[in-house]
C-alpha positions as CSV (number, residue, x, y, z in Angstrom):
1,X,4.7,-21.7,22.0
2,X,3.8,-19.9,18.8
3,X,3.1,-16.1,18.4
4,X,1.0,-14.7,15.6
5,X,-0.7,-11.4,14.7
6,X,-4.4,-11.8,15.4
7,X,-5.7,-8.3,14.4
8,X,-4.7,-4.7,14.8
9,X,-3.6,-4.3,18.4
10,X,-3.8,-7.9,19.4
11,X,-1.6,-11.1,19.3
12,X,-2.4,-14.7,19.7
13,X,-0.1,-17.1,21.6
14,X,-0.6,-20.8,20.9
15,X,0.4,-23.1,23.7
16,X,1.7,-26.7,23.3
17,X,0.9,-27.6,26.9
18,X,-0.9,-26.3,30.0
19,X,0.4,-22.9,31.1
20,X,1.0,-22.8,34.9
21,X,0.1,-19.5,36.4
22,X,-2.3,-17.5,38.4
23,X,-6.0,-18.4,37.8
24,X,-7.1,-14.7,37.8
25,X,-4.2,-13.3,35.6
26,X,-5.1,-10.3,33.5
27,X,-1.7,-9.6,31.9
28,X,0.8,-11.7,30.0
29,X,4.5,-10.9,29.3
30,X,6.4,-13.0,26.8
31,X,10.2,-12.6,26.2
32,X,11.0,-13.8,22.7
33,X,14.3,-15.6,21.8
34,X,15.7,-12.5,20.1
35,X,15.3,-10.6,23.4
36,X,12.2,-8.6,22.6
37,X,9.4,-8.4,25.1
38,X,5.7,-8.5,24.2
39,X,3.1,-7.8,26.9
40,X,-0.5,-7.0,27.0
41,X,-3.9,-7.5,28.7
42,X,-5.5,-10.9,28.3
43,X,-8.6,-10.7,26.2
44,X,-9.6,-14.3,25.8
45,X,-8.1,-17.8,25.8
46,X,-8.3,-21.5,26.4
47,X,-5.7,-23.2,28.7
48,X,-6.1,-27.0,28.7
49,X,-3.7,-29.9,29.5
50,X,-3.1,-30.6,25.8
51,X,-2.4,-27.0,24.9
52,X,-4.5,-23.9,24.2
53,X,-4.3,-20.3,23.2
54,X,-4.3,-16.8,24.6
55,X,-5.3,-13.6,23.0
56,X,-3.7,-10.4,24.3
57,X,-4.4,-6.7,23.6
58,X,-1.1,-5.0,22.8
59,X,-0.2,-1.4,22.0
60,X,1.4,-0.4,18.8
61,X,4.9,0.1,20.3
62,X,4.9,-2.6,23.0
63,X,7.5,-4.8,21.4
64,X,10.6,-3.6,23.2
65,X,14.0,-5.0,23.7
66,X,14.6,-6.7,27.1
67,X,18.0,-6.3,28.6
68,X,20.0,-9.5,28.5
69,X,20.4,-11.4,31.8
70,X,24.1,-11.8,30.9
71,X,24.7,-8.1,30.2
72,X,27.3,-7.8,33.0
73,X,29.3,-10.8,31.7
74,X,30.1,-9.2,28.3
75,X,33.0,-6.7,28.0
76,X,33.8,-4.7,24.9
77,X,37.5,-4.3,24.2
């Protein structure tokens, strides 16, 4: 998957393979490797077996940190 800035207020997600999910989805949430979360309303897209792309409408401040799933494991000493 590759994420790019499509225009003001939108992002394009390029897919390397078919994305499994609900057929009537209207919202996409992506958690990036650095722990930030990007979400937005689906505007357009193409989802095919060999890959595709999705265009989502995002707000200016919708790139927020997502709490780590291992947050309870780490202890500061």
